[in-house]
Short mmCIF file of C-alpha atoms in Angstrom, two decimals:
data_model
loop_
_atom_site.label_atom_id
_atom_site.label_comp_id
_atom_site.label_asym_id
_atom_site.label_seq_id
_atom_site.Cartn_x
_atom_site.Cartn_y
_atom_site.Cartn_z
CA MET A 175 -25.56 6.89 -2.34
CA ASN A 176 -25.42 6.59 1.55
CA PHE A 177 -21.86 6.29 2.96
CA ILE A 178 -22.85 3.87 5.80
CA GLU A 179 -24.85 1.41 3.71
CA GLU A 180 -21.49 1.57 0.93
CA LEU A 181 -19.21 0.60 3.88
CA GLN A 182 -21.26 -1.79 4.85
CA TRP A 183 -22.52 -4.34 2.19
CA ARG A 184 -18.46 -3.99 1.57
CA GLY A 185 -17.56 -5.09 5.38
CA MET A 186 -15.72 -1.91 6.24
CA ILE A 187 -17.20 -1.00 9.83
CA HIS A 188 -16.17 -2.31 12.51
CA SER A 189 -17.34 0.36 15.22
CA MET A 190 -19.59 3.16 15.36
CA MET A 191 -20.36 6.13 18.02
CA PRO A 192 -23.89 6.33 17.95
CA GLY A 193 -25.01 9.10 16.07
CA THR A 194 -23.06 8.68 12.98
CA GLU A 195 -25.50 7.67 10.37
CA GLU A 196 -27.79 10.65 11.99
CA GLN A 197 -25.20 13.31 11.60
CA LEU A 198 -24.16 11.97 7.69
CA SER A 199 -28.08 12.04 7.07
CA LYS A 200 -27.99 15.55 8.05
CA GLU A 201 -25.47 17.45 6.05
CA MET A 202 -22.95 17.64 4.47
CA THR A 203 -19.62 16.33 6.75
CA THR A 204 -16.10 16.85 7.21
CA ALA A 205 -14.46 13.98 8.09
CA TYR A 206 -10.67 13.05 8.41
CA LEU A 207 -8.36 10.29 8.19
CA GLY A 208 -4.86 10.21 10.06
CA ILE A 209 -1.98 9.45 7.49
CA ASP A 210 1.27 7.98 9.54
CA PRO A 211 4.31 9.77 7.33
CA THR A 212 7.12 8.21 8.37
CA ALA A 213 7.79 6.71 4.66
CA ASP A 214 7.15 8.70 1.60
CA SER A 215 4.76 6.39 -0.06
CA LEU A 216 2.20 4.91 1.19
CA HIS A 217 1.71 0.86 0.95
CA ILE A 218 -1.46 -1.48 1.21
CA GLY A 219 -2.08 -1.15 4.23
CA HIS A 220 -2.79 2.22 4.34
CA LEU A 221 -5.63 1.34 1.50
CA VAL A 222 -8.70 1.08 3.78
CA GLY A 223 -8.71 4.03 5.58
CA VAL A 224 -8.12 5.42 1.76
CA MET A 225 -10.55 3.53 0.44
CA MET A 226 -13.01 5.24 3.39
CA LEU A 227 -12.51 9.07 2.25
CA ARG A 228 -12.62 7.78 -1.77
CA HIS A 229 -16.21 6.54 -0.66
CA LEU A 230 -17.11 9.50 2.11
CA GLN A 231 -16.35 12.08 -1.27
CA ARG A 232 -17.88 9.79 -3.64
CA ALA A 233 -21.28 10.09 -1.30
CA GLY A 234 -21.33 14.24 -1.22
CA HIS A 235 -18.99 14.39 2.25
CA LYS A 236 -15.73 16.50 2.80
CA PRO A 237 -12.97 13.99 3.47
CA ILE A 238 -9.86 15.45 4.67
CA ALA A 239 -6.22 13.56 4.98
CA LEU A 240 -4.58 14.15 8.12
CA VAL A 241 -0.44 13.45 8.11
CA GLY A 242 0.60 12.68 11.03
CA GLY A 243 3.98 15.47 11.00
CA ALA A 244 3.39 15.87 14.67
CA THR A 245 2.29 13.04 15.79
CA GLY A 246 4.74 11.24 13.65
CA MET A 247 7.30 13.17 15.35
CA ILE A 248 6.30 10.67 18.53
CA GLY A 249 4.75 7.32 17.36
CA ASP A 250 1.85 5.42 17.90
CA PRO A 251 2.47 3.07 20.57
CA SER A 252 -1.14 1.54 19.22
CA MET A 253 -0.72 -2.33 18.03
CA LYS A 254 3.16 -1.74 18.60
CA SER A 255 5.59 -3.75 20.82
CA GLN A 256 8.14 -1.26 20.82
CA GLU A 257 9.49 2.32 20.62
CA ARG A 258 9.35 3.95 17.04
CA LYS A 259 12.28 5.73 15.38
CA LEU A 260 11.62 9.48 15.28
CA ILE A 261 12.00 10.82 12.15
CA ASP A 262 12.96 15.30 11.53
CA GLU A 263 11.32 18.02 9.84
CA THR A 264 12.35 17.64 7.25
CA THR A 265 11.81 14.48 6.23
CA LEU A 266 8.64 14.90 7.60
CA ARG A 267 7.74 17.50 4.36
CA HIS A 268 9.22 15.13 1.20
CA ASN A 269 6.96 12.25 2.93
CA GLN A 270 3.60 14.80 2.76
CA GLU A 271 4.32 15.64 -0.43
CA ALA A 272 4.81 12.50 -1.87
CA ILE A 273 1.77 11.13 -0.21
CA LYS A 274 -0.23 13.70 -1.40
CA LYS A 275 0.89 12.67 -4.76
CA GLN A 276 -0.53 9.06 -4.38
CA LEU A 277 -3.88 10.65 -2.47
CA ALA A 278 -4.23 12.39 -5.11
CA LYS A 279 -5.38 9.15 -7.99
CA PHE A 280 -7.97 8.65 -4.59
CA LEU A 281 -9.67 11.86 -3.75
CA ASP A 282 -9.92 14.83 -5.57
CA PHE A 283 -7.97 17.95 -4.42
CA GLU A 284 -8.34 19.98 -7.49
CA SER A 285 -11.81 20.86 -8.16
CA ASP A 286 -13.98 23.89 -6.88
CA ALA A 287 -16.55 21.67 -5.50
CA PRO A 288 -17.77 22.08 -2.00
CA ASN A 289 -16.14 18.64 -1.14
CA ARG A 290 -13.06 18.87 -2.48
CA ALA A 291 -10.49 17.32 -0.78
CA GLU A 292 -7.88 18.74 1.54
CA LEU A 293 -4.92 17.84 3.59
CA VAL A 294 -3.27 18.78 6.60
CA ASN A 295 -0.45 18.78 8.39
CA ASN A 296 -0.83 18.46 12.58
CA TYR A 297 2.27 19.90 12.26
CA ASP A 298 1.24 23.28 11.48
CA TRP A 299 -0.80 23.84 14.42
CA MET A 300 1.12 21.22 17.36
CA LYS A 301 4.48 23.31 16.57
CA GLU A 302 3.41 26.71 17.48
CA PHE A 303 2.60 25.05 21.37
CA SER A 304 4.83 25.23 24.28
CA PHE A 305 5.01 22.30 26.56
CA LEU A 306 3.45 23.71 29.58
CA ALA A 307 0.49 25.53 27.69
CA PHE A 308 -0.40 22.04 26.32
CA ILE A 309 -0.61 20.66 29.66
CA ARG A 310 -2.45 23.17 30.87
CA ASP A 311 -5.03 23.82 28.50
CA VAL A 312 -5.62 20.51 26.84
CA GLY A 313 -3.72 18.30 29.09
CA LYS A 314 -6.13 18.85 32.27
CA HIS A 315 -9.24 17.62 30.88
CA ILE A 316 -7.88 14.42 30.24
CA THR A 317 -7.06 11.85 33.19
CA VAL A 318 -4.27 10.03 33.78
CA ASN A 319 -7.42 6.68 34.71
CA TYR A 320 -8.45 7.53 31.80
CA MET A 321 -5.83 7.49 29.13
CA MET A 322 -4.73 3.89 31.53
CA ALA A 323 -8.01 2.52 30.45
CA LYS A 324 -7.41 2.56 26.67
CA ASP A 325 -6.09 -1.04 25.24
CA SER A 326 -2.84 0.50 23.74
CA VAL A 327 -1.83 1.45 26.71
CA LYS A 328 -2.37 -1.79 28.51
CA LYS A 329 -1.62 -3.70 26.48
CA ARG A 330 2.25 -2.41 26.51
CA LEU A 331 2.14 -1.79 30.26
CA SER A 332 0.78 -5.34 30.95
CA GLY A 333 4.65 -6.58 29.71
CA GLU A 334 4.28 -7.47 26.62
CA ALA A 335 6.67 -4.92 25.32
CA ARG A 336 10.22 -5.51 26.22
CA ASP A 337 10.74 -1.80 27.29
CA GLY A 338 7.17 -0.51 29.26
CA MET A 339 6.13 2.90 27.45
CA SER A 340 8.15 6.15 27.54
CA PHE A 341 5.68 9.28 28.04
CA THR A 342 6.62 10.31 24.58
CA GLU A 343 3.77 7.46 23.26
CA PHE A 344 1.75 8.03 26.35
CA SER A 345 1.13 11.33 25.48
CA TYR A 346 0.66 10.20 22.19
CA GLN A 347 -3.41 9.53 22.23
CA LEU A 348 -3.73 13.19 24.16
CA LEU A 349 -2.16 14.70 21.38
CA GLN A 350 -4.63 12.90 18.20
CA GLY A 351 -7.24 13.94 20.22
CA TYR A 352 -6.14 17.42 20.03
CA ASP A 353 -6.19 16.89 16.54
CA PHE A 354 -9.88 16.02 16.32
CA LEU A 355 -10.43 19.52 18.27
CA HIS A 356 -8.53 21.43 16.59
CA LEU A 357 -9.91 20.34 13.17
CA TYR A 358 -13.68 20.73 14.66
CA LYS A 359 -13.31 24.21 15.63
CA GLU A 360 -10.97 25.50 12.55
CA ARG A 361 -13.35 22.95 9.57
CA GLY A 362 -15.98 21.94 11.56
CA CYS A 363 -15.12 18.29 11.58
CA ARG A 364 -17.08 16.05 12.79
CA LEU A 365 -16.08 12.57 12.24
CA GLN A 366 -12.91 10.90 12.65
CA LEU A 367 -12.10 7.51 10.77
CA GLY A 368 -9.61 4.92 10.90
CA GLY A 369 -8.57 1.66 11.44
CA SER A 370 -10.05 -0.24 14.67
CA ASP A 371 -6.86 0.14 17.09
CA GLN A 372 -7.19 3.52 16.48
CA TRP A 373 -10.28 3.42 18.39
CA GLY A 374 -9.26 4.16 21.60
CA ASN A 375 -7.51 7.47 20.59
CA MET A 376 -10.39 8.03 18.61
CA THR A 377 -12.88 8.61 21.32
CA THR A 378 -9.72 10.50 23.34
CA GLY A 379 -10.59 13.11 20.93
CA THR A 380 -14.31 12.51 20.90
CA GLU A 381 -14.09 13.21 25.10
CA LEU A 382 -11.47 15.44 24.70
CA ILE A 383 -14.14 18.03 22.74
CA ARG A 384 -16.82 17.07 24.80
CA ARG A 385 -14.96 18.39 27.76
CA MET A 386 -13.01 21.53 26.40
CA LEU A 387 -16.00 22.55 24.41
CA GLY A 388 -19.33 21.29 25.39
CA ALA A 389 -20.38 19.52 21.82
CA GLU A 390 -21.82 16.44 21.70
CA ASP A 391 -21.97 16.02 17.72
CA ALA A 392 -18.52 15.05 17.26
CA PHE A 393 -18.18 11.23 16.21
CA ALA A 394 -15.73 8.26 14.88
CA LEU A 395 -16.04 5.31 12.99
CA THR A 396 -13.25 2.46 12.53
CA CYS A 397 -12.61 -0.06 10.04
CA PRO A 398 -12.15 -3.84 11.06
CA LEU A 399 -7.63 -4.78 10.35
CA ILE A 400 -7.45 -6.76 7.11
CA THR A 401 -6.27 -10.02 7.72
CA LYS A 402 -5.95 -12.61 5.08
CA ALA A 403 -8.29 -15.67 5.23
CA ASP A 404 -4.89 -18.00 6.51
CA GLY A 405 -3.90 -15.78 9.75
CA GLY A 406 -1.47 -13.88 7.75
CA LYS A 407 -0.50 -10.41 7.92
CA PHE A 408 -1.52 -8.71 4.88
CA GLY A 409 0.02 -6.78 2.97
CA LYS A 410 3.52 -8.08 3.28
CA THR A 411 5.44 -10.38 0.92
CA GLU A 412 8.89 -12.13 1.83
CA SER A 413 10.69 -9.14 0.44
CA GLY A 414 8.01 -6.46 2.97
CA ASN A 415 5.83 -4.18 2.59
CA VAL A 416 3.63 -3.28 -0.77
CA TRP A 417 4.31 0.10 -1.52
CA LEU A 418 2.42 2.41 -4.16
CA ASP A 419 5.49 3.96 -5.40
CA PRO A 420 6.80 2.02 -8.02
CA LYS A 421 10.38 2.19 -7.16
CA TYR A 422 9.84 0.85 -3.82
CA THR A 423 7.05 -1.54 -5.48
CA SER A 424 7.25 -2.17 -9.48
CA PRO A 425 3.80 -2.27 -10.93
CA TYR A 426 4.38 -5.58 -12.13
CA LYS A 427 5.11 -6.77 -8.45
CA PHE A 428 2.53 -5.00 -7.77
CA TYR A 429 -0.02 -6.16 -9.92
CA GLN A 430 1.49 -9.45 -9.02
CA PHE A 431 0.41 -9.52 -5.63
CA TRP A 432 -3.88 -9.18 -5.94
CA LEU A 433 -3.40 -11.51 -8.57
CA ASN A 434 -2.28 -14.31 -6.73
CA VAL A 435 -4.56 -13.77 -3.32
CA SER A 436 -7.02 -16.49 -2.57
CA ASP A 437 -10.58 -16.78 -3.70
CA ALA A 438 -11.60 -16.26 -0.21
CA ASP A 439 -9.15 -13.18 -0.12
CA ALA A 440 -10.37 -11.74 -3.58
CA GLU A 441 -14.38 -11.85 -2.55
CA LYS A 442 -13.62 -9.91 0.36
CA TYR A 443 -11.12 -7.07 -1.49
CA ILE A 444 -12.60 -6.39 -4.34
CA LYS A 445 -15.16 -5.14 -1.88
CA ILE A 446 -12.69 -3.09 -0.10
CA PHE A 447 -10.54 -2.09 -2.28
CA THR A 448 -11.99 -0.68 -5.60
CA SER A 449 -15.13 0.72 -6.93
CA LEU A 450 -16.82 -1.22 -8.59
CA SER A 451 -20.70 -1.11 -7.50
CA ARG A 452 -22.45 -4.12 -5.69
CA GLU A 453 -24.32 -5.79 -8.63
CA GLU A 454 -20.78 -6.08 -10.91
CA ILE A 455 -19.29 -7.68 -7.51
CA GLU A 456 -21.67 -9.75 -7.20
CA SER A 457 -22.00 -11.20 -10.80
CA LEU A 458 -18.03 -11.47 -10.22
CA ILE A 459 -18.58 -13.60 -7.90
CA ALA A 460 -20.89 -16.04 -9.54
CA GLU A 461 -18.10 -15.93 -12.33
CA GLN A 462 -15.81 -17.60 -9.87
CA GLN A 463 -18.17 -20.09 -8.25
CA ALA A 464 -19.22 -21.49 -11.55
CA ASP A 465 -15.13 -21.59 -12.62
CA PRO A 466 -12.76 -20.91 -10.28
CA GLY A 467 -10.07 -21.51 -12.66
CA LEU A 468 -10.88 -18.25 -15.13
CA ARG A 469 -10.17 -16.26 -11.71
CA PRO A 470 -12.14 -13.46 -12.31
CA LEU A 471 -11.86 -12.10 -8.88
CA GLN A 472 -8.32 -11.58 -8.93
CA LYS A 473 -8.50 -10.39 -12.61
CA ARG A 474 -10.81 -8.36 -12.38
CA LEU A 475 -8.59 -7.05 -8.46
CA ALA A 476 -5.39 -7.21 -10.00
CA LYS A 477 -6.51 -4.41 -13.47
CA GLU A 478 -8.62 -2.42 -10.99
CA LEU A 479 -6.01 -1.66 -8.32
CA THR A 480 -3.00 -1.38 -10.98
CA VAL A 481 -4.60 0.68 -13.59
CA MET A 482 -5.76 3.27 -9.67
CA VAL A 483 -2.53 2.94 -8.60
CA HIS A 484 0.13 3.41 -11.28
CA SER A 485 -1.86 3.78 -14.76
CA GLN A 486 -3.27 2.05 -17.33
CA ALA A 487 -0.20 1.49 -19.60
CA ASP A 488 1.31 0.44 -16.32
CA TYR A 489 -1.13 -2.55 -16.02
CA GLU A 490 -1.30 -4.12 -19.66
CA ALA A 491 3.13 -3.77 -19.14
CA ALA A 492 1.98 -6.12 -16.55
CA VAL A 493 -0.61 -8.43 -18.20
CA GLU A 494 1.98 -8.68 -20.79
CA ALA A 495 5.04 -9.60 -18.60
CA SER A 496 3.12 -12.06 -16.84
CA GLN A 497 3.09 -13.52 -20.48
CA ILE A 498 6.75 -13.93 -20.77
CA LEU A 499 7.18 -17.43 -19.59
CA PHE A 500 4.17 -18.86 -21.96
CA SER A 501 3.63 -16.93 -24.66
CA ASN A 502 4.76 -17.80 -28.17
CA LYS A 503 5.16 -13.92 -28.34
CA ALA A 504 7.06 -14.17 -25.85
CA SER A 505 10.59 -12.75 -26.95
CA ASP A 506 8.88 -9.60 -28.68
CA ILE A 507 7.73 -9.27 -25.34
CA LEU A 508 11.30 -9.48 -23.70
CA HIS A 509 12.31 -6.73 -26.14
CA LYS A 510 10.16 -4.16 -24.94
CA ILE A 511 10.43 -4.44 -21.01
CA ASP A 512 11.75 -1.82 -18.97
CA GLU A 513 14.31 -3.43 -16.14
CA ASP A 514 12.72 -3.20 -13.36
CA THR A 515 10.40 -5.44 -14.84
CA LEU A 516 12.55 -7.79 -16.01
CA LEU A 517 14.12 -7.87 -12.70
CA SER A 518 10.69 -8.51 -11.24
CA VAL A 519 9.95 -11.55 -13.65
CA PHE A 520 12.65 -13.33 -12.97
CA GLU A 521 13.64 -12.33 -9.36
CA GLY A 522 15.27 -15.41 -7.60
CA VAL A 523 16.49 -17.16 -11.04
CA PRO A 524 20.41 -17.34 -10.32
CA GLN A 525 22.56 -14.81 -11.94
CA TYR A 526 26.39 -14.16 -13.13
CA GLU A 527 28.00 -11.89 -14.63
CA VAL A 528 30.41 -11.45 -17.29
CA SER A 529 32.63 -8.23 -18.33
CA ALA A 530 31.27 -6.16 -21.48
CA GLU A 531 33.96 -6.81 -23.05
CA ALA A 532 33.52 -10.51 -23.42
CA VAL A 533 30.54 -9.93 -25.21
CA ALA A 534 31.07 -7.15 -27.14
CA THR A 535 32.79 -8.49 -30.39
CA GLY A 536 30.42 -11.47 -30.50
CA ILE A 537 31.08 -14.77 -27.92
CA PRO A 538 30.31 -18.26 -29.11
CA ALA A 539 27.17 -19.62 -26.97
CA ILE A 540 28.48 -22.45 -25.42
CA GLU A 541 31.91 -20.21 -24.19
CA LEU A 542 29.53 -17.98 -22.47
CA CYS A 543 26.93 -20.35 -21.17
CA THR A 544 30.15 -22.76 -19.81
CA THR A 545 33.13 -21.20 -19.27
CA LEU A 546 32.01 -17.29 -18.12
CA ALA A 547 28.78 -18.25 -16.91
CA PRO A 548 27.97 -21.82 -15.98
CA VAL A 549 24.49 -22.18 -17.24
CA PHE A 550 25.64 -25.97 -18.11
CA PRO A 551 28.25 -27.93 -16.20
CA SER A 552 30.05 -29.04 -19.26
CA LYS A 553 29.76 -28.24 -22.84
CA GLY A 554 28.65 -31.73 -23.37
CA GLU A 555 25.86 -31.46 -22.04
CA MET A 556 24.87 -28.21 -23.34
CA ARG A 557 25.34 -29.73 -27.12
CA LYS A 558 23.21 -32.11 -26.36
CA LEU A 559 20.87 -30.14 -24.96
CA THR A 560 20.65 -27.96 -28.43
CA GLN A 561 20.40 -30.09 -30.47
CA GLY A 562 17.55 -31.77 -28.66
CA GLY A 563 15.83 -28.00 -29.13
CA GLY A 564 16.22 -27.63 -25.33
CA VAL A 565 18.35 -24.28 -25.02
CA SER A 566 16.77 -20.82 -25.54
CA VAL A 567 18.40 -17.01 -25.82
CA ASN A 568 16.25 -14.23 -24.86
CA LYS A 569 13.46 -16.96 -24.89
CA GLU A 570 14.56 -17.25 -29.06
CA LYS A 571 15.66 -21.16 -29.50
CA LEU A 572 19.04 -21.66 -29.98
CA ALA A 573 19.60 -23.72 -32.94
CA ASP A 574 23.71 -24.44 -32.82
CA ALA A 575 25.29 -24.44 -29.22
CA ASN A 576 28.11 -22.38 -31.57
CA ALA A 577 25.31 -19.34 -32.58
CA VAL A 578 27.62 -16.30 -31.81
CA ILE A 579 26.72 -14.16 -28.69
CA ASP A 580 27.26 -10.04 -29.60
CA SER A 581 25.48 -6.97 -27.24
CA SER A 582 22.72 -6.50 -30.27
CA MET A 583 21.31 -9.21 -27.88
CA LEU A 584 21.24 -7.49 -25.49
CA LEU A 585 17.90 -6.86 -23.09
CA ASN A 586 18.12 -3.44 -21.33
CA GLY A 587 21.60 -3.25 -23.24
CA LYS A 588 23.10 -5.81 -20.30
CA TYR A 589 21.28 -8.85 -20.09
CA LEU A 590 20.22 -12.10 -21.28
CA LEU A 591 18.34 -13.92 -20.85
CA VAL A 592 19.06 -18.01 -21.16
CA GLN A 593 16.64 -21.11 -20.66
CA ARG A 594 17.52 -24.80 -20.17
CA GLY A 595 15.01 -27.30 -20.70
CA LYS A 596 11.61 -26.14 -19.94
CA LYS A 597 11.95 -24.99 -16.40
CA ASN A 598 15.40 -23.47 -15.96
CA TYR A 599 16.17 -19.81 -16.67
CA TYR A 600 19.58 -17.92 -15.63
CA LEU A 601 19.87 -14.29 -16.36
CA ILE A 602 23.46 -13.09 -17.44
CA ILE A 603 24.45 -9.18 -16.30
CA VAL A 604 26.69 -8.15 -18.49
CA LYS A 605 28.65 -5.25 -17.26
#
């Protein structure tokens, strides 16, 4: 497979330095991508770059994932309106290990193949540098005029930022440039990959290599920043980022994010975020156009990503959990799903807390759902709706308003799901 052709049909190339394609066709090429380690999980905004590395390795080239331990201590000013909080080394090392585990789902780090992936941390070579040595040996090769001309700097200095720009952040592009120089010399790295907002920092690297080593075979390639069809920011939900770590974003919510993207976005995202072949994707697009209601693009996109990031079992559980609201096996599913998934499915429904003692020996449903948890405004209303078959507990119809509810009925040992009518759900938490 040809790496550039692969990225082109997937819509994953924004800018590319002349000579990049020739370099890649000439030999197995080592390329790197920088990842910001300010959290101990990647989020889906990182996935475009990670998929670039995945396609690179599939095309026979060698990927390096660079965790920006040193640059993460400073903060990249690109596309930011204010300076970031800095993090310490202990946190950085923890974050690095967590990120490597996630990357291992996309890249081969373990085999003995010559193009196996590597993970490096720029803190390992930057920590030995003294400030005087850095500005003497590296800083003198790049002029302030050159650095000021970069968009990331100009935007921050033109009044778009409230507080201007510190010298610390101004130096960021020089540090990122030095990363490329170091990897060029020590690991034979010839290509840097990144998002289009990184172009200025990346070309500083190729310029540094040219000025310090006289070498012309260092290249840069960027992918476009991903947007939604409606112009909204990709990867953000009301509750924040969509993370790859299940402790921040449950597999169910992760699955639901992809399942609910628009048709236009699904057609774009399935090319970018999966390794499916062109033929398979074109077939799915044709299916979607023939019957949009079936949503084959969203379903396949959600499946591919949930399996890749989490597991086949997590995907199957997410699909099952998605059917709770309308499946005739809803009661069985409810008793199987884990607590995180249960809370994700019923996020936003009214919740009431009752004591464990009240339920331990059994309590009539009518007492529980009126006196202890005001699901119904009155006992009369609950009786009437129960007689009409309009009340369920844990997705099973309640035949008698006086039926006893006890602790053996609790989901995950602490929850009861009460349904009033067709669409009104309430979660009773027993503590």
